[in-house]
Coordinates of N, CA and C and ligand atoms in Angstrom, one line a residue:
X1 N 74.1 41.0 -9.2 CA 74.3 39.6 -9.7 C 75.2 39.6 -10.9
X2 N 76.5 38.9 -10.4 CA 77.5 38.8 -11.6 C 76.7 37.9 -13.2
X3 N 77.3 38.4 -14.4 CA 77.0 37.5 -15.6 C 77.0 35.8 -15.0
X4 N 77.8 35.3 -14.9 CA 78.2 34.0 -14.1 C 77.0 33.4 -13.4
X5 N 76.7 34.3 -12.3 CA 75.1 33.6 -11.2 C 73.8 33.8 -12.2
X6 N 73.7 34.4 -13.5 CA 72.7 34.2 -14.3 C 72.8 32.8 -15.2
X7 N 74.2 32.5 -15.5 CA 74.5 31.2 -16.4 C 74.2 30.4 -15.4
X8 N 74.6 30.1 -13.9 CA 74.2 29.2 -13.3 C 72.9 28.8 -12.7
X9 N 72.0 30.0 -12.9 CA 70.7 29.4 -12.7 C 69.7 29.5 -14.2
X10 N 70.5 29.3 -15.4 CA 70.0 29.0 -16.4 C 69.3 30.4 -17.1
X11 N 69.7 31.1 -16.4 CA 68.4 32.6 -17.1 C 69.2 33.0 -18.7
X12 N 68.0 32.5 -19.4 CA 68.3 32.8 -20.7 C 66.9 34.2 -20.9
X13 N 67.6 34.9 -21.9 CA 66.8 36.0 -22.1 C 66.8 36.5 -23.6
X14 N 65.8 37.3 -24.3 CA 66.0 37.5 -25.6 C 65.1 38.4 -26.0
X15 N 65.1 39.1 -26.8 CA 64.4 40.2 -27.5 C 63.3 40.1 -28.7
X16 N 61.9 40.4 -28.5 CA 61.1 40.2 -29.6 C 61.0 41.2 -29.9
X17 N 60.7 41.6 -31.6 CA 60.8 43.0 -32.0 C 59.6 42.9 -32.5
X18 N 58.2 43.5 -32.4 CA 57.0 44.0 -33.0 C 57.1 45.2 -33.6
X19 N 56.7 44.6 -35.7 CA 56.9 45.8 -36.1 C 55.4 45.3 -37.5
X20 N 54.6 46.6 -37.6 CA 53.7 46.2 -38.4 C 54.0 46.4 -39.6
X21 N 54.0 45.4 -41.1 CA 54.9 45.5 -42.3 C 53.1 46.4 -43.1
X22 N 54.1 47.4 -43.7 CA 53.4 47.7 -45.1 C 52.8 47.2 -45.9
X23 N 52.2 45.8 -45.5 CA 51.6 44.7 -46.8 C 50.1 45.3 -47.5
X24 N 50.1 45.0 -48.6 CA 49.1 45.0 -48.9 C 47.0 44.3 -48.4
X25 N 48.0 43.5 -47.2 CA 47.0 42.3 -46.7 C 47.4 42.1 -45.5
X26 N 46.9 41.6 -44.7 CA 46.7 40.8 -43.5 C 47.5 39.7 -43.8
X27 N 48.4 39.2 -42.7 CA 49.2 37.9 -42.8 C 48.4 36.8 -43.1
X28 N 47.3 36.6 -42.5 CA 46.5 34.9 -42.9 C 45.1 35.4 -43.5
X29 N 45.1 36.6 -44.3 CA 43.9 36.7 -45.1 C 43.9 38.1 -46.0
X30 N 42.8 38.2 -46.7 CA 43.0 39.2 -48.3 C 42.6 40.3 -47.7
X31 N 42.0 40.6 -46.3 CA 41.7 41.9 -45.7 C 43.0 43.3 -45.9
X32 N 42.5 44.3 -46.1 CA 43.4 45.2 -45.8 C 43.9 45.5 -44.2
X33 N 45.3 45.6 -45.0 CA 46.3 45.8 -43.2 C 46.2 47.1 -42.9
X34 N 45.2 48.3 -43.5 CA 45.7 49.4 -42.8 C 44.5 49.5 -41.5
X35 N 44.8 50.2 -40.9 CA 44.3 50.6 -39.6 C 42.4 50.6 -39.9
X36 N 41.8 49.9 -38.7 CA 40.2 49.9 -39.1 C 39.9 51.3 -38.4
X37 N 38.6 50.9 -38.9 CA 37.9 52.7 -38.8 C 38.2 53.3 -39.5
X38 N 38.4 52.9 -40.9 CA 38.5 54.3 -41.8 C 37.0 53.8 -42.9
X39 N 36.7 52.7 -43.2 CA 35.7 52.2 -43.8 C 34.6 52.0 -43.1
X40 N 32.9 51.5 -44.3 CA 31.7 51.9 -43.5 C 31.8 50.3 -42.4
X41 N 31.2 50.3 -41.4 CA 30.8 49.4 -40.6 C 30.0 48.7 -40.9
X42 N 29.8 47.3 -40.9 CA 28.8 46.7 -41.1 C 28.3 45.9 -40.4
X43 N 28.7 45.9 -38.7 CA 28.6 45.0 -37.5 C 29.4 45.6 -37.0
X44 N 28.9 44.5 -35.5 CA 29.1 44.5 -34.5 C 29.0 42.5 -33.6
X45 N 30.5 42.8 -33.3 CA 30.4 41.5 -32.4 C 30.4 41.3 -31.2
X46 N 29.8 41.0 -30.1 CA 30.1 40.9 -29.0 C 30.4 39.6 -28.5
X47 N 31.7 39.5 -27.7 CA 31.8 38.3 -27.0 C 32.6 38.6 -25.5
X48 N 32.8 37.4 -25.3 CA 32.6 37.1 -23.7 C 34.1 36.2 -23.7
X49 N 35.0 36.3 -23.2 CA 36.2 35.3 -23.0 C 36.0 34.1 -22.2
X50 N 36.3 33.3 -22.9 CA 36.1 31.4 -21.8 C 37.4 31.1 -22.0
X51 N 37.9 30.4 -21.0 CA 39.2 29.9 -21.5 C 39.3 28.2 -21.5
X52 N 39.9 28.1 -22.3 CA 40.1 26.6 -22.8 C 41.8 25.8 -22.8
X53 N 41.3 25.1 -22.7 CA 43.1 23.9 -22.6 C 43.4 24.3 -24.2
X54 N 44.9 24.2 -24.3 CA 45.6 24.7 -25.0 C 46.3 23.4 -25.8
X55 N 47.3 23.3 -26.6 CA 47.7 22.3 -27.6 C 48.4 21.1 -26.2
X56 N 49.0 21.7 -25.0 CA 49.3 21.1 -24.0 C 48.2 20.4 -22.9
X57 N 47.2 20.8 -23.3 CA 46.2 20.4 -22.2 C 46.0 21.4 -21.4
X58 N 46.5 21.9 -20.7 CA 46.9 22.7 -20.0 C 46.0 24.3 -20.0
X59 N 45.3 25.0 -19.5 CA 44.4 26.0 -19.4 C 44.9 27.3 -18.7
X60 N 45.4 28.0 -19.7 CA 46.2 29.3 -19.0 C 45.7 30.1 -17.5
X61 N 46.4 30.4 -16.9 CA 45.9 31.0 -15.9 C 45.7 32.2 -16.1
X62 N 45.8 33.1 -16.9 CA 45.5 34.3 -17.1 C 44.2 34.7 -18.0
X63 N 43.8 33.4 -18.8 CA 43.1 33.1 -19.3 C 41.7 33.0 -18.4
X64 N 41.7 32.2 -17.5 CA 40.7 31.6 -16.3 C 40.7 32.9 -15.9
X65 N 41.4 33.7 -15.3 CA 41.3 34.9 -14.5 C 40.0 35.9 -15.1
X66 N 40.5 36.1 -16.5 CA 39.8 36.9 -17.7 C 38.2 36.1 -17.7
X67 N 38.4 35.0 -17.6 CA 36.9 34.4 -17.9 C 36.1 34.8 -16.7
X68 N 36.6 34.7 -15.6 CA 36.1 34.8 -14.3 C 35.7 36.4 -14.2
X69 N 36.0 37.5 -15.0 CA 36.1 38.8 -14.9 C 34.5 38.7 -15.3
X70 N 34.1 38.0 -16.5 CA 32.6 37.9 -16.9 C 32.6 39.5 -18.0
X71 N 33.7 40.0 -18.2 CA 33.6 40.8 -19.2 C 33.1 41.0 -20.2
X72 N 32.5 41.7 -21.3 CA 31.8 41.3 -22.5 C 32.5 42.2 -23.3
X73 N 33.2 42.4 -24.5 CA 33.9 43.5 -25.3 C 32.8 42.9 -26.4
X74 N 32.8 44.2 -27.4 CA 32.1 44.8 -28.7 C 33.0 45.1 -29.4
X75 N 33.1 44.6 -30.9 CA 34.2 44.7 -31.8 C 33.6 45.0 -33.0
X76 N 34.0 46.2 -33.2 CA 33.3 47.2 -34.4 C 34.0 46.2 -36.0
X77 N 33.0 45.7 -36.7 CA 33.4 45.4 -37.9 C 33.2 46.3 -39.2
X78 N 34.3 46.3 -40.2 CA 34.5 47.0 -41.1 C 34.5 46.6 -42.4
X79 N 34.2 46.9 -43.4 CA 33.9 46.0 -45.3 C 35.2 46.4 -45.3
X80 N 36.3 44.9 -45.9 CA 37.3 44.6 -46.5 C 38.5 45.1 -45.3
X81 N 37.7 45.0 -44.0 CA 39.0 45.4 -43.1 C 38.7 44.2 -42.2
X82 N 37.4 43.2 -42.2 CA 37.4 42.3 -41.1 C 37.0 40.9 -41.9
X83 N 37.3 39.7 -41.5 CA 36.8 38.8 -42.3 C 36.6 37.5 -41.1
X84 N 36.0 36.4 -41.9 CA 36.0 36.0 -40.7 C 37.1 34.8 -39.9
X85 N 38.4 35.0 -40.9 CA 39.9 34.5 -40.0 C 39.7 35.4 -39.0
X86 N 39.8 36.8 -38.9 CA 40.2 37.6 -37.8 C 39.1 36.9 -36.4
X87 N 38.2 36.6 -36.4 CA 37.1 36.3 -35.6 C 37.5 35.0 -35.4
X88 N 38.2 34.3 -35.7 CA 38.2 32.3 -35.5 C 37.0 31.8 -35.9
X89 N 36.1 32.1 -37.3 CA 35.5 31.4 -37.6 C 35.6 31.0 -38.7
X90 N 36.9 30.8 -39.5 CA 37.1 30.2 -40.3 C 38.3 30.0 -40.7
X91 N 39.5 28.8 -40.9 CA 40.8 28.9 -41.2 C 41.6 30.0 -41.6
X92 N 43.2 29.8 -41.4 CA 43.7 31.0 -41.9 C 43.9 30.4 -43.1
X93 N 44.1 31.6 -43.9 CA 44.3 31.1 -45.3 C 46.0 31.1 -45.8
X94 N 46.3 31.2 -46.5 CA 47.6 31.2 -47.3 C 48.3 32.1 -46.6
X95 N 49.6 32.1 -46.5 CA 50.3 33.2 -45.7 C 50.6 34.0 -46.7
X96 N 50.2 35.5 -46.3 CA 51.1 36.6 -47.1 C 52.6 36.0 -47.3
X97 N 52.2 36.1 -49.2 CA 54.6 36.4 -49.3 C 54.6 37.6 -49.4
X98 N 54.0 38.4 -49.4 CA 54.6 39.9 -49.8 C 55.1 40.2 -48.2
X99 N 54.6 39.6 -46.9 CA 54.7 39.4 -45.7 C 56.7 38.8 -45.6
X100 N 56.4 37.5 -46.2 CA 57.0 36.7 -46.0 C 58.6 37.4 -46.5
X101 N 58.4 38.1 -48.2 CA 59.4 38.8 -48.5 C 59.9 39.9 -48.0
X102 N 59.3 40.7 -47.1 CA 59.9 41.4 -45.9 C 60.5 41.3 -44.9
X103 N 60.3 40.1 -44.5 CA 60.6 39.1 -43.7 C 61.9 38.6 -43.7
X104 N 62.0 38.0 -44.6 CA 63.3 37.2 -44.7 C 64.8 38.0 -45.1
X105 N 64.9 39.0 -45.5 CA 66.1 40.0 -45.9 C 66.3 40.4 -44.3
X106 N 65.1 41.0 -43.4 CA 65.4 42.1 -42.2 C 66.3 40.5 -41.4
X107 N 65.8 39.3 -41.6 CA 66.2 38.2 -40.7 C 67.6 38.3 -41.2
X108 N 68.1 38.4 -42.2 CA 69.5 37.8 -43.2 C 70.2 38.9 -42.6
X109 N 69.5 40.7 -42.7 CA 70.3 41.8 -41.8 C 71.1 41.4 -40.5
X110 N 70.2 40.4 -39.8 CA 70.5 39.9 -38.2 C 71.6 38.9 -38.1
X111 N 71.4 38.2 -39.1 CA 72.4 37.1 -39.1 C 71.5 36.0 -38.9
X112 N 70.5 35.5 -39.1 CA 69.6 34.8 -38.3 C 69.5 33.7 -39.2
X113 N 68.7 32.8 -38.5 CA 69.2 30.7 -38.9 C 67.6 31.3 -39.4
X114 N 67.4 30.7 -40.8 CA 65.9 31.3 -41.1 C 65.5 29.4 -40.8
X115 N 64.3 29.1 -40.1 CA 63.5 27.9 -39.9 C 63.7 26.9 -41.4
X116 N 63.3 25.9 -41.1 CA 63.2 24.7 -42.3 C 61.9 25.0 -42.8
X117 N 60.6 24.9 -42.1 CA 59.1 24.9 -41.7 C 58.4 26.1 -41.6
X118 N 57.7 26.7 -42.2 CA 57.0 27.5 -41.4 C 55.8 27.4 -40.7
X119 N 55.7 27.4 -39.4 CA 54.2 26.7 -38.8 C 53.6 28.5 -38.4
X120 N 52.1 28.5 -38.5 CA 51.5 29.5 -37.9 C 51.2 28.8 -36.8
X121 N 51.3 29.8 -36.0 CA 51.1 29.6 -34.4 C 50.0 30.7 -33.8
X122 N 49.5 30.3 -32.6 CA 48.6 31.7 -32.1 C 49.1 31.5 -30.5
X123 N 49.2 33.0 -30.9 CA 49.8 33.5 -29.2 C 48.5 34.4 -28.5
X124 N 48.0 33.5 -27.3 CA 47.0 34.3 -26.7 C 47.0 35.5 -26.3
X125 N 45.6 36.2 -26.3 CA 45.7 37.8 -26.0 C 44.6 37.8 -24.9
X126 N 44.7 38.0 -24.2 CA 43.3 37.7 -23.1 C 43.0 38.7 -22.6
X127 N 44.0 40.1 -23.0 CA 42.9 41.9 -22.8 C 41.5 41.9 -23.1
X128 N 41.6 41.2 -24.0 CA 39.9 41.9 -24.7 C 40.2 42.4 -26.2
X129 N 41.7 42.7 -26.2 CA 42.1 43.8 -27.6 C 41.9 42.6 -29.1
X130 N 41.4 41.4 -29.1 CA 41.3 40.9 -30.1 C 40.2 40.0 -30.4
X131 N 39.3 39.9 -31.0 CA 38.1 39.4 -31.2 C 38.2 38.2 -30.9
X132 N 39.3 37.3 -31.1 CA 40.1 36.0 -31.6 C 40.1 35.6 -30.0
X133 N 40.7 36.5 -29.1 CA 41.9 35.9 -28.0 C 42.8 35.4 -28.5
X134 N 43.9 35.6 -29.6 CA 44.6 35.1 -29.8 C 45.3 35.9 -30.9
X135 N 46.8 35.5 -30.8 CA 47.0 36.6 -32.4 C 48.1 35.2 -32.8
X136 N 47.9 35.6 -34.3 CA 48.1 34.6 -34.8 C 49.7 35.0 -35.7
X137 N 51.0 34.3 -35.5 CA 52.1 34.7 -35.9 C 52.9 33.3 -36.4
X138 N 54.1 33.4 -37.1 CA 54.7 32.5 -37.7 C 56.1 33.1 -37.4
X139 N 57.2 31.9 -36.8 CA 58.0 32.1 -36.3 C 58.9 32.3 -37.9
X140 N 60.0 32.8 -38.6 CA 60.6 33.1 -39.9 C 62.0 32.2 -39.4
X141 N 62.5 33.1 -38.2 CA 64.2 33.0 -37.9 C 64.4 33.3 -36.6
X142 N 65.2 32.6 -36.5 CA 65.8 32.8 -35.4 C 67.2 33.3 -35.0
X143 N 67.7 33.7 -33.4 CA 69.2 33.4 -33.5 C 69.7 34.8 -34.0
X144 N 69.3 35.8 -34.6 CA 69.8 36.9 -35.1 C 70.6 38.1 -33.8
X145 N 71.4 39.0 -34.1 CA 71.9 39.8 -33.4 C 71.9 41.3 -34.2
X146 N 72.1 42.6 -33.2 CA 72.0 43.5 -34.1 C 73.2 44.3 -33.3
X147 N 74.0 45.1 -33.8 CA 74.9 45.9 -33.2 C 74.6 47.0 -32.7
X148 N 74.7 47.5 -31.5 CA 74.0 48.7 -31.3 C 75.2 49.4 -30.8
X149 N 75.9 51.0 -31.0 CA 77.2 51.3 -30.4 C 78.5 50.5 -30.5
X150 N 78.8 49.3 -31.6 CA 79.4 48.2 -31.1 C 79.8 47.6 -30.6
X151 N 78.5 47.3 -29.7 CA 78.5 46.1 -28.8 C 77.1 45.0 -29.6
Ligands
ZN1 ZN1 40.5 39.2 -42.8

């Protein structure tokens, strides 16, 4: 398929980059961001995935699929490594800037349009890998490029 037959059927394409920052904290709470299991436990949660309509109405299908699995995951809790944002039982709080100030220079590296707004958003996870089903992110910038080889 020539570049050309992809502009004409609209395929736009783009690169997300997952990278975990050195912060002192968790993005939407005062928990430590290093890796759990190194502190004493003090629970255990078990839950079950249901899926629910979304800000669209709309009820993911991969979501449904996961509910129908009847799964049950156990999520080891840890002092000062779990709170209860990570669980969705209670708002996120303030957004890390120490987050935010790492953030914004790597965007400026890219060339990137940094937002007006910053809204937290949650992007569902329907493995099991998150107590939440959901991980919770904040869009910075956009639009950025990186050179790789000179191209
Ligand atoms: Zn927390």
């Amino acid at each position: 398929m020539a570049i050309d037959d992809y502009k004409s059927i609209g395929f736009m394409c783009g690169i997300e980059i997952h990278q975990r920052l050195a912060t002192s904290t968790k993005l939407f709470c005062s928990c430590t961001a290093e890796i759990s299991g190194k502190g004493r436990e003090i629970g255990r949660i078990r839950r079950r995935q249901r899926a629910v309509a979304g800000e669209l109405g709309k009820v993911d299908r991969s979501a449904e699929f996961e509910e129908e699995r009847e799964r049950d995951f156990t999520y080891r809790v840890f002092r000062g490594n779990s709170c209860l944002v990570d669980v969705d039982e209670e708002p996120p709080h303030e957004m890390s800037m120490e987050a935010l100030r790492i953030a914004l220079p790597i965007a400026r590296a890219m060339g990137m349009r940094v937002v007006d707004e910053l809204q937290p958003m949650r992007k569902g996870v329907v493995d099991g890998s998150d107590p939440s089903a959901f991980q919770r992110t904040v869009l910075v910038a956009m639009d950025g490029s990186i050179t790789v080889n000179g191209k």
